[in-house]
Structure formats: structure tokens, C-alpha cells
Tab-separated table of C-alpha atoms in Angstrom:
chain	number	residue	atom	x	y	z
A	105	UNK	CA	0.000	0.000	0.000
A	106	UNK	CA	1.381	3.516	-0.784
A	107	UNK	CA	1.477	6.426	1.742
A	108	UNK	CA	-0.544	9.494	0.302
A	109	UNK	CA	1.867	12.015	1.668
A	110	UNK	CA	5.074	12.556	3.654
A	111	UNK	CA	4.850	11.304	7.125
A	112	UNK	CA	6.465	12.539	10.731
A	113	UNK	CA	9.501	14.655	9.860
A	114	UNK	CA	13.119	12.865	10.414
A	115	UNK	CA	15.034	14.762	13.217
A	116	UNK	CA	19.170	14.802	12.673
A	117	UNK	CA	20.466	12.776	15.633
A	118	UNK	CA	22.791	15.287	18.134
A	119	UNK	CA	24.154	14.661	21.208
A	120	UNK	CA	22.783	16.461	24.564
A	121	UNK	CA	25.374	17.899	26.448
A	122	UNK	CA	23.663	19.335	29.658
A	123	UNK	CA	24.353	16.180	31.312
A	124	UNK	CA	20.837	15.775	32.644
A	125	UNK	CA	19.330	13.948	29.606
A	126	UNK	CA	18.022	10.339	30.560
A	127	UNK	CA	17.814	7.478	28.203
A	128	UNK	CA	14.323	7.613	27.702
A	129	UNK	CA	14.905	11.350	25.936
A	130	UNK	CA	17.611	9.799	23.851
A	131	UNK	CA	15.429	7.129	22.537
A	132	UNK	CA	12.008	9.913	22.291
A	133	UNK	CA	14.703	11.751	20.108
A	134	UNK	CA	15.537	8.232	18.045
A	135	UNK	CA	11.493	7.931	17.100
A	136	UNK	CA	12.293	10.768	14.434
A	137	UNK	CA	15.810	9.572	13.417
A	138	UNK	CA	15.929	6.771	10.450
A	139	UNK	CA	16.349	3.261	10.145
A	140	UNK	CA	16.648	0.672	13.323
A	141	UNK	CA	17.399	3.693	15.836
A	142	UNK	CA	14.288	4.907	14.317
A	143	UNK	CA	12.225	1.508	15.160
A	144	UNK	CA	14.272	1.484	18.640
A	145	UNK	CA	12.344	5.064	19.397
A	146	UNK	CA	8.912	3.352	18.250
A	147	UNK	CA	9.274	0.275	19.826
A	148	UNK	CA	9.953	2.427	23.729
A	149	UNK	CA	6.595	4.398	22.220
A	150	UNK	CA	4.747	1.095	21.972
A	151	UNK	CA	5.763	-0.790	25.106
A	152	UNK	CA	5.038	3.080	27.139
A	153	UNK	CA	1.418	2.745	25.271
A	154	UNK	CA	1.096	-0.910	26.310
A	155	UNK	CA	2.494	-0.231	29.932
A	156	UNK	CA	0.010	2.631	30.124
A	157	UNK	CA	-3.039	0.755	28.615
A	158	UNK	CA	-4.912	-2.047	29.987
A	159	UNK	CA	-4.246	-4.934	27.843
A	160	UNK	CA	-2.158	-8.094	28.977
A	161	UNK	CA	1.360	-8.059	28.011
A	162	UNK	CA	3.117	-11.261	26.730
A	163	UNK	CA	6.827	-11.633	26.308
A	164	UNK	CA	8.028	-14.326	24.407
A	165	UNK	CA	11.649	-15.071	25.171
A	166	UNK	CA	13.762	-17.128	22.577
A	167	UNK	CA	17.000	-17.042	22.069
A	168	UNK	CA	20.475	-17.324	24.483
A	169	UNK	CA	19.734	-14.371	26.943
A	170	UNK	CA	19.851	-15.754	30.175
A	171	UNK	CA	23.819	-17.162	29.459
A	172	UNK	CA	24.358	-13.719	28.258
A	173	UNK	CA	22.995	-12.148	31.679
A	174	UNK	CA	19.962	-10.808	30.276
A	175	UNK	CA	17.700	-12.576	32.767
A	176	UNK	CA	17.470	-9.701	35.675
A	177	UNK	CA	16.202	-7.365	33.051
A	178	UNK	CA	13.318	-9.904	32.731
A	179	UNK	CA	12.951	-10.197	36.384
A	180	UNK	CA	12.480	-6.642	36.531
A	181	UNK	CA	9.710	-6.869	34.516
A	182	UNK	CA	8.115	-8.936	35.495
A	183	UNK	CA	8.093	-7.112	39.052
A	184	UNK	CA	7.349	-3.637	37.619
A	185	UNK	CA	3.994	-5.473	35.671
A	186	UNK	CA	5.760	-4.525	32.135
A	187	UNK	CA	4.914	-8.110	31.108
A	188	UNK	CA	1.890	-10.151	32.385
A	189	UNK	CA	2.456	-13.908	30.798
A	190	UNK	CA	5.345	-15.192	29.603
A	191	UNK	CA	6.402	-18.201	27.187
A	192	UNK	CA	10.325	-18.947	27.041
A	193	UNK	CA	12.610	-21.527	25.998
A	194	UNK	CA	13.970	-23.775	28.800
A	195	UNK	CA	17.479	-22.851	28.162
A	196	UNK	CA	15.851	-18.651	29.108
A	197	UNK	CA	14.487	-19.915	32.696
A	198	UNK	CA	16.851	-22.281	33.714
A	199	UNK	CA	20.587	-21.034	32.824
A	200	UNK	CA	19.878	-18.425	35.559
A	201	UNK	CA	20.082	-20.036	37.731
A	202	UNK	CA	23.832	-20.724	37.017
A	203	UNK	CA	25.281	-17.491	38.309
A	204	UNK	CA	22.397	-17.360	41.253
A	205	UNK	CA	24.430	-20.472	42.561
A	206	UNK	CA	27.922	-18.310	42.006
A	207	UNK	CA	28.850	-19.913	38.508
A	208	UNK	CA	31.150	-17.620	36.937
A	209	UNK	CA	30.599	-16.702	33.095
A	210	UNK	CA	33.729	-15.519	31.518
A	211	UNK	CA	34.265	-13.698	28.254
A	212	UNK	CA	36.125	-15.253	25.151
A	213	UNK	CA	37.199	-13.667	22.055
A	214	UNK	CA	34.698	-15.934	19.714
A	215	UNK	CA	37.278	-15.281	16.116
A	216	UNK	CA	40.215	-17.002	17.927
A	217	UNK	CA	38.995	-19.167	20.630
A	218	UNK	CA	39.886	-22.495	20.172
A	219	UNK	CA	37.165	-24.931	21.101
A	220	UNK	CA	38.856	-28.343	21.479
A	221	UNK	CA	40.949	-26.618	23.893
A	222	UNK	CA	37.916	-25.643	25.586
A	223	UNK	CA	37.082	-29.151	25.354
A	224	UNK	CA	39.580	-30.143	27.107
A	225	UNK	CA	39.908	-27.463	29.719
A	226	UNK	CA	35.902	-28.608	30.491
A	227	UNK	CA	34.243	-25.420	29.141
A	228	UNK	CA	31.405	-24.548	27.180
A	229	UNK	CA	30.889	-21.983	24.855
A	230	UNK	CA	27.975	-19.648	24.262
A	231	UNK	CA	29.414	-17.492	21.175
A	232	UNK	CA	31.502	-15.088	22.930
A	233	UNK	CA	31.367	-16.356	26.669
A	234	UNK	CA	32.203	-19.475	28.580
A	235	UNK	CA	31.173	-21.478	31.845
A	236	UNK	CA	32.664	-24.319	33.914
A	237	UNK	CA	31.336	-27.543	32.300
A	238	UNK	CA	31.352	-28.349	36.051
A	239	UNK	CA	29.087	-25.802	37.331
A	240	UNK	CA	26.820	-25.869	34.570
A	241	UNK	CA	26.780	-30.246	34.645
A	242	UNK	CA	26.067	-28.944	38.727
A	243	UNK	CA	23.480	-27.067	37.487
A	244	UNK	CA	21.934	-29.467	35.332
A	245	UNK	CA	21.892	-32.187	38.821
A	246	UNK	CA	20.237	-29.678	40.651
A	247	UNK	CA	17.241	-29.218	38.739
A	248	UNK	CA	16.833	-33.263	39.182
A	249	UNK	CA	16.156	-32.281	43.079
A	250	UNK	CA	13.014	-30.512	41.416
A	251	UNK	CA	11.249	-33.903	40.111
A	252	UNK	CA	12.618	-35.413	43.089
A	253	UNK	CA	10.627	-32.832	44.910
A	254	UNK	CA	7.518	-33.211	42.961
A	255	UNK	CA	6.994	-36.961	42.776
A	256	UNK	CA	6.564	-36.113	46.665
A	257	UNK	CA	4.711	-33.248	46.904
A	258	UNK	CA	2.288	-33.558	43.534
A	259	UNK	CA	-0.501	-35.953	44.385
A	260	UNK	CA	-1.965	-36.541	40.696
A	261	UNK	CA	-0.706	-38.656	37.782
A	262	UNK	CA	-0.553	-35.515	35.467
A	263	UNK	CA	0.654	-32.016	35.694
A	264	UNK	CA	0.288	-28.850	33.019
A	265	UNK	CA	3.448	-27.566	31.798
A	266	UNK	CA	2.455	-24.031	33.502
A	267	UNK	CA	1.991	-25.878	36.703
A	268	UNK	CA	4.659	-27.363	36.342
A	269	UNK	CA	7.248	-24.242	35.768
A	270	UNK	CA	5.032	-22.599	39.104
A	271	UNK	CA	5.666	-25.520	41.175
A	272	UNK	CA	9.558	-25.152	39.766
A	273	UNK	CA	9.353	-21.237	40.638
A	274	UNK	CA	8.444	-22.178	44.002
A	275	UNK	CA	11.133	-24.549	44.270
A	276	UNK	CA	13.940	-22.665	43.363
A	277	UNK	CA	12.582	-19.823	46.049
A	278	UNK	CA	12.573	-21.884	48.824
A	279	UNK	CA	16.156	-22.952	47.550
A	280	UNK	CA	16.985	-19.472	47.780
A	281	UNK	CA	17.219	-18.480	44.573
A	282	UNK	CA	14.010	-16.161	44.251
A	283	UNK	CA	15.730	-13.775	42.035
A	284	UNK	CA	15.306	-16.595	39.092
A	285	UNK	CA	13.074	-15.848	36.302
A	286	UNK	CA	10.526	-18.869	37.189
A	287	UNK	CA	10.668	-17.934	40.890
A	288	UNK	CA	9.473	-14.464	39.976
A	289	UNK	CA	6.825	-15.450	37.849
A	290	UNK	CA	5.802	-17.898	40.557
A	291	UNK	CA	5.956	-15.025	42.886
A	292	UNK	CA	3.857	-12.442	41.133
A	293	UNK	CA	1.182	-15.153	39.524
A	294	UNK	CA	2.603	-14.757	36.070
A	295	UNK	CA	1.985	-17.497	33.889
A	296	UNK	CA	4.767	-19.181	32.457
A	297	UNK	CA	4.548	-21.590	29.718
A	298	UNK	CA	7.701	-23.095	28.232
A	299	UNK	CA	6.582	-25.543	25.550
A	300	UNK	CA	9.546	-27.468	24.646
A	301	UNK	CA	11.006	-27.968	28.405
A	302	UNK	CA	12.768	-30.865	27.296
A	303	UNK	CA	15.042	-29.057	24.918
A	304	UNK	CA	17.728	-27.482	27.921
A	305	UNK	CA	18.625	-28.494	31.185
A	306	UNK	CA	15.455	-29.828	32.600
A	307	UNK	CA	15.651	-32.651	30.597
A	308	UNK	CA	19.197	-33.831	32.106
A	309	UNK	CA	17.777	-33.059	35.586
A	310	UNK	CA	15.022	-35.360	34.822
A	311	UNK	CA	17.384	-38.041	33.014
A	312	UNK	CA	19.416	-38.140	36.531
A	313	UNK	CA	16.667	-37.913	38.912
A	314	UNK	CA	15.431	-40.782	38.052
A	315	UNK	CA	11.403	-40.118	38.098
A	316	UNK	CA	9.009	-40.812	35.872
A	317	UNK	CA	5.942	-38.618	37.393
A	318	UNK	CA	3.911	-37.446	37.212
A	319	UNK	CA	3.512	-37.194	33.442
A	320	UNK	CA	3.608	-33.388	31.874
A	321	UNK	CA	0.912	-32.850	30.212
A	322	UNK	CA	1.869	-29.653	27.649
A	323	UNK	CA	-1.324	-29.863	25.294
A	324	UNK	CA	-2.964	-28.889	28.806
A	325	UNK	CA	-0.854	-25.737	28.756
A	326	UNK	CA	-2.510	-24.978	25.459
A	327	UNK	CA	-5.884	-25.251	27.028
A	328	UNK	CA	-4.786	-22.754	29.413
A	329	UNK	CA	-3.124	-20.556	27.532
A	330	UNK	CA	-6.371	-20.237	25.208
A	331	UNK	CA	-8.808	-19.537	28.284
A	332	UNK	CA	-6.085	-16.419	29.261
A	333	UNK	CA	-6.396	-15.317	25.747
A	334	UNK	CA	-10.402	-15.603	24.967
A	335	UNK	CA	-10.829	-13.902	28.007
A	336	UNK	CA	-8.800	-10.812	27.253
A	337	UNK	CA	-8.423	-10.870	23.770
A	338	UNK	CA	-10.199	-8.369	21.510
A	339	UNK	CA	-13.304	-6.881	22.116
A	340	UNK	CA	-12.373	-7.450	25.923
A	341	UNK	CA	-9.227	-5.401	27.358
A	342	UNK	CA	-7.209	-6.654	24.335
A	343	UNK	CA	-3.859	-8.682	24.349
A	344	UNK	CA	-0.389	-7.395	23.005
A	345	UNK	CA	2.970	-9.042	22.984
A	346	UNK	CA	6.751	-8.727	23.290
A	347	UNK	CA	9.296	-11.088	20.961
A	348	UNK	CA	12.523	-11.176	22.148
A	349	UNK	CA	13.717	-13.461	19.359
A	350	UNK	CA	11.534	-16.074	17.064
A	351	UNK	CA	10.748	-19.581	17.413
A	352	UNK	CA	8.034	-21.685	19.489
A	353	UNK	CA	7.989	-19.126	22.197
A	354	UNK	CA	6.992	-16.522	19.464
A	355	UNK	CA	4.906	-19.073	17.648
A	356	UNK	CA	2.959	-20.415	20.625
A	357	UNK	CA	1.748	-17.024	22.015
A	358	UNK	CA	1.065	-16.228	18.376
A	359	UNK	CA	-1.278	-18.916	17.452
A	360	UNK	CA	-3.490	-17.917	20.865
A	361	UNK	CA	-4.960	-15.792	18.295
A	362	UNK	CA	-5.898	-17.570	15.194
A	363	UNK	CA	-7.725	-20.589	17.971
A	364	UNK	CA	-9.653	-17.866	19.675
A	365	UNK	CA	-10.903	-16.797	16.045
A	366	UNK	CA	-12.022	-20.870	15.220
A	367	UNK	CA	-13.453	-20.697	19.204
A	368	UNK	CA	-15.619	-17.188	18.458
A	369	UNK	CA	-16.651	-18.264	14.711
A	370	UNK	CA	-14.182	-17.045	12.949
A	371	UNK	CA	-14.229	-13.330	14.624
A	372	UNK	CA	-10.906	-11.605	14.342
A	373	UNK	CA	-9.086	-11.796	17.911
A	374	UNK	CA	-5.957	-10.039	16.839
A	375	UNK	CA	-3.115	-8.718	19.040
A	376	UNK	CA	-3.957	-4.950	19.630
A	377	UNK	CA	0.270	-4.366	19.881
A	378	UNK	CA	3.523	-5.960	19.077
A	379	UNK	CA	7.116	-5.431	19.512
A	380	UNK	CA	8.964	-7.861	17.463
A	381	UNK	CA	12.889	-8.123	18.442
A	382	UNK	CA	14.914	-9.893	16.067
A	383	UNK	CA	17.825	-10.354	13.726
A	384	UNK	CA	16.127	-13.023	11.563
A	385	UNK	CA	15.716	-11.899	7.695
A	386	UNK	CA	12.192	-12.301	6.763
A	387	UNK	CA	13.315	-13.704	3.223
A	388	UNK	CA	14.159	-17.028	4.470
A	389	UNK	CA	10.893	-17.706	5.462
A	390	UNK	CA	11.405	-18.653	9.253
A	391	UNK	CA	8.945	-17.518	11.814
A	392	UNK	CA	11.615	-15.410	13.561
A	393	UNK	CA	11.603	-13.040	10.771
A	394	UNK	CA	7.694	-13.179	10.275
A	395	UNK	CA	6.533	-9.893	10.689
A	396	UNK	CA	4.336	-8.308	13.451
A	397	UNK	CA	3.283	-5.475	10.571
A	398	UNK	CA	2.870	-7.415	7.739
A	399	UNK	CA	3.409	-11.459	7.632
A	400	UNK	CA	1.292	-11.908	10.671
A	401	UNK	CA	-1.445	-9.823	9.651
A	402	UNK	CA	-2.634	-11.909	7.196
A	403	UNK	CA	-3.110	-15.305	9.485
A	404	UNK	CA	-5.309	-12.231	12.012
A	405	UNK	CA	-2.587	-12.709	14.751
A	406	UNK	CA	-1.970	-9.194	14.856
A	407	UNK	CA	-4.369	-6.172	13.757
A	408	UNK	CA	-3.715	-4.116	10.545
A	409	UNK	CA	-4.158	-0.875	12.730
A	410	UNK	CA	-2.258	-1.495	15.148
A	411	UNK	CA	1.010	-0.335	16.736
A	412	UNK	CA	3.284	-3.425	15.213
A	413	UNK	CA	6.794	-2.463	15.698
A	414	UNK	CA	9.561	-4.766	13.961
A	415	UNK	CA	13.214	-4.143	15.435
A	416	UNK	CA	15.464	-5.553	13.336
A	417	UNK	CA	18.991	-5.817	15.804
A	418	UNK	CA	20.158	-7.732	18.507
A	419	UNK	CA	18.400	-8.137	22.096
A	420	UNK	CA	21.464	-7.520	23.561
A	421	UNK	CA	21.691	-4.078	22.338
A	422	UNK	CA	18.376	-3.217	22.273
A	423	UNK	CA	16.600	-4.793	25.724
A	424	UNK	CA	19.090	-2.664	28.303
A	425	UNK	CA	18.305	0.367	26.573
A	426	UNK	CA	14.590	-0.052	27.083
A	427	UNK	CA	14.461	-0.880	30.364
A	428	UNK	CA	16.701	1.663	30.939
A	429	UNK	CA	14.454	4.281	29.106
A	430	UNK	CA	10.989	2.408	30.917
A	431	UNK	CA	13.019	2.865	34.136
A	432	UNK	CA	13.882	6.631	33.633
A	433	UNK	CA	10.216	7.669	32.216
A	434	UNK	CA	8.212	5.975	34.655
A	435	UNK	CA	10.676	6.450	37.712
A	436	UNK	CA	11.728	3.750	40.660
A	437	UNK	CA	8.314	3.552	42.366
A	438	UNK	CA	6.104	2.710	39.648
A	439	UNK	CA	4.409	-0.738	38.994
A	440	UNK	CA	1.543	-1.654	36.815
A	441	UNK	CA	-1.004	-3.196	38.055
A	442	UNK	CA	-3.754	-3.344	35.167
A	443	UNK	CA	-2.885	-6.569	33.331
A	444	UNK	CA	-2.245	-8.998	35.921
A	445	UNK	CA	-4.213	-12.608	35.087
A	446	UNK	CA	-6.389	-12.219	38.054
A	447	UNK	CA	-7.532	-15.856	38.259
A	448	UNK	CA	-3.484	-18.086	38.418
A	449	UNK	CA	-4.549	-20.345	40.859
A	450	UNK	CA	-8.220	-20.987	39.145
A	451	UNK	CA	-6.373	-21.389	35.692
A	452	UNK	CA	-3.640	-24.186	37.271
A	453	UNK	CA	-5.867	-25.981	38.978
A	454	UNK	CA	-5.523	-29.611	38.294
């Protein structure tokens, strides 16, 4: 479709030099620049206009962020109410939990590392950083304690995947590690679904612990993830989401939308808002480069007028500096309390 006119005027980027300018100025200013600073300045306009509307925030987290020691940026939202569901890979809510238990991740120069030497040395490599094979095969024994835990304490033959990851969140808190991203969703009644909690540590903790139940049930997490959505999708309060990154997390929040449509008769129950995150080139046809403004329109997962923001750069670069510029506009004390599910303990019910 062609634009009829000229739209918002492109500012020339300048520094401020009165010293006082916070972050969230810097990336107000960005909104008129060009390109992906450009789309970093929308996407801190859409998250402020989902913060300050009414609508339930999901955050899908894919990706390596937790190894890279993005996971206390999560945490934080998730205690300020900036997100109000979340769907992750297991690698995203588990890896935390390395440095919570004093793991040490080290930097490497990824062009001239040389990885059978790391082999040998017992590390592993994330890209550009390493951990003790040690600590993180530690880590991985730990979790087994969890199913240890719940063949005790969970008195059915089947679990959802959601209760599940709450009954883990509560775990790891009274292990004292209530700063992890499942402990804080467990905390606050924020749903988390991971839907492929096999594929990461969990499954070696299970391998090793030796239990067989009770039995995860994940299609259940569907069930529950659809009576979230039909009850605050569009024409109710209205949903909006948060990629950090592609894949099943992105996919699995996405698809909410097109089952609520079959449920209502085939009644649009698009996303009102979405930030998409990514470095994924939407010519190769993956669903990490799918876009919120265009690609996903057409399957009525998100709405043709709405405020669908696709950041094309890495989460790295761009997650601190929102938070950062969330932090400075809405100021230490604030915390949203408009999209909270109201019902967790209804919704996990066995």
C-alpha cells in the first residue's frame, strides 16, 4: 500500500550535552531519526502505550539471553507489571540459575577461541562467553532435586506444563534463589509456559533424577493458555505481545490468536500491539523473521491498525536500553497493576 503524503519529519540525531538527559529522551529523540534507531524510538513508544493501557502483556523469550545475563532485566519486569504472561525456551528460565548459585561466566574472544581446547579445559561456549562444564553439569543435577521434589509433593498422575514451571518457581525460592526468572513469575502469579522444556537443562535433571511422574501434560498448557487469551483478547481489554527473538515461544503465544478466532466463529481476535525483536531476515521464510506489521497480519494474529513495531537488531543491544528508558520515564516507584491474570490459581488448577 502507498502512503498518500510525507509522514512525521526525520530529526538529525545530536548529542545532549547538559548532562541531565536520561535514556528515555535519547530514545524519544531516536522515534524521528531513520532506520533501526528509528524503530528502537517506536518500539519504547509502543511498550510506554502498552504499559500505560490495559491490555495483557506477553513476552516471548527465545534465544540465548539468560547465558548472556539478560535474565534480571526480565525479572524486573516482570516485578514492575511490564509483562503479564510469559512463554520462554527452557534454556531462558533455567541457565539463571547458574550465576544465582555463584557460577562464573567468563568472556572469550569468539574469532580465535579455540574450542577443542575448551574441550579439554571442560568449558562450554555460548558465542563469545564461557562457563565451567562443572558448574553448569552442577546445574543441570540440581534441577533433578526438582522432580525429586515433585513426585513427593504432587498428588496426581498428570501435571500442566504451567503448573509445572510454578511448582519449579516455588522450588527454586525456597532454595533461595528467588531472584530466578521462574521464581518471579511464581511469585507475582505470572503465567509461564515453556513448551519445549525438554530441549535445555530440565531434561538432564530429569534423566538423573530418576522419576518418571507425574507425566507433563503440555497440550494442557494450550488449554490454558487459550482460556487467558479468549478472556482478554479483543473486544475485551485486548492482548499485546513482546518477541525477544523467534521460534516456538513466538509461535505459541502467536497462534493464541488464530484458535480464539475458530473458538468465536471465525471473529478476528488479533493482538492490539507488538514489539517484534529480532535479527532473523524475513526472506528465508522462518517464523523469527515473520513480521508483526505485515506477515502476521494476514493469518489475524496481529491487527492491521495497530502499533506493530519490527526491530530488526540484537536483544542484547536493544533490551538494556529499554528498560533503561521504561526505568527513567516511569521512575523507581512505579508498577503496573492493570494486566495482571487475576484468576493463576483458578487457571492451574488440576
Amino acid at each position: 500500500m502507498s502512503q498518500p503524503g510525507p509522514g512525521t519529519r526525520r530529526v538529525p540525531m545530536r548529542v545532549t550535552e547538559d548532562g541531565a538527559a536520561p535514556v528515555s529522551a535519547l530514545l524519544s529523540r531516536m522515534r524521528g531519526s531513520a532506520f533501526q534507531g528509528r524503530k528502537l524510538g517506536e518500539a519504547f513508544e509502543a511498550w510506554k502505550g502498552m504499559i500505560d493501557g490495559a491490555s495483557l502483556i506477553c513476552l516471548g523469550l527465545a534465544g540465548s539471553l539468560a547465558s548472556a545475563g539478560l535474565w534480571p532485566l526480565v525479572t524486573w519486569l516482570i516485578e514492575r507489571g511490564y509483562v503479564d504472561l510469559v512463554a520462554s525456551t527452557c534454556a531462558n528460565v533455567t541457565e539463571d540459575v547458574l550465576e544465582l548459585r555463584g557460577a562464573a561466566v567468563h568472556q572469550v574472544d569468539p574469532e580465535h577461541v579455540d574450542d577443542a581446547a575448551l574441550w579439554q579445559a571442560r568449558r562450554y561456549r555460548f558465542y563469545d562467553h564461557v562457563v565451567s562444564a562443572v558448574d553448569y553439569d552442577a546445574m543441570e543435577s540440581f534441577t533433578a532435586g526438582f522432580f525429586r521434589h515433585l513426585e513427593t509433593s504432587w498428588k496426581h498422575a498428570v501435571i500442566s506444563g504451567t503448573r509445572f514451571m510454578a511448582e519449579y518457581g516455588r522450588w527454586l525460592e525456597a532454595q533461595g534463589l528467588g531472584a530466578s526468572v521462574a521464581a518471579t513469575c511464581a511469585r507475582h502469579g505470572v503465567p509461564l509456559f515453556v513448551p519445549a522444556a525438554h530441549d535445555g537443562p530440565l531434561a538432564e535433571g530429569y534423566r538423573e533424577s530418576g522419576v518418571r511422574g507425574p507425566a507433563v501434560d503440555f497440550f494442557r498448557d494450550y488449554d490454558i493458555a487459550l482460556k487467558v487469551m479468549e478472556r482478554y483478547m479483543a473486544p475485551g481489554r485486548g492482548t499485546s505481545a513482546v518477541f525477544l527473538g523467534g521460534g516456538v515461544p513466538k509461535d505459541f503465544i502467536q497462534i493464541t490468536a488464530t484458535s480464539v478466532c475458530a473458538i468465536r466463529g471465525g471473529e478476528a481476535s488479533p493482538h492490539r500491539a507488538a514489539i517484534q525483536i529480532t535479527t532473523d531476515n524475513t526472506v528465508f521464510g522462518g517464523l523469527g523473521g515473520a513480521s508483526v506489521s505485515s506477515e502476521c497480519i494476514s493469518w489475524g494474529k496481529e491487527t492491521p491498525d495497530g502499533v506493530n513495531v519490527m526491530l530488526f537488531t540484537d536483544t542484547t543491544i536493544a533490551l538494556p536500553i529499554l528498560c533503561q528508558g521504561l526505568a527513567d520515564h516511569y521512575g523507581a516507584r512505579h508498577r503496573r497493576t492493570t494486566g495482571r491474570v487475576a484468576s493463576l490459581s483458578e487457571l492451574l488448577e488440576p
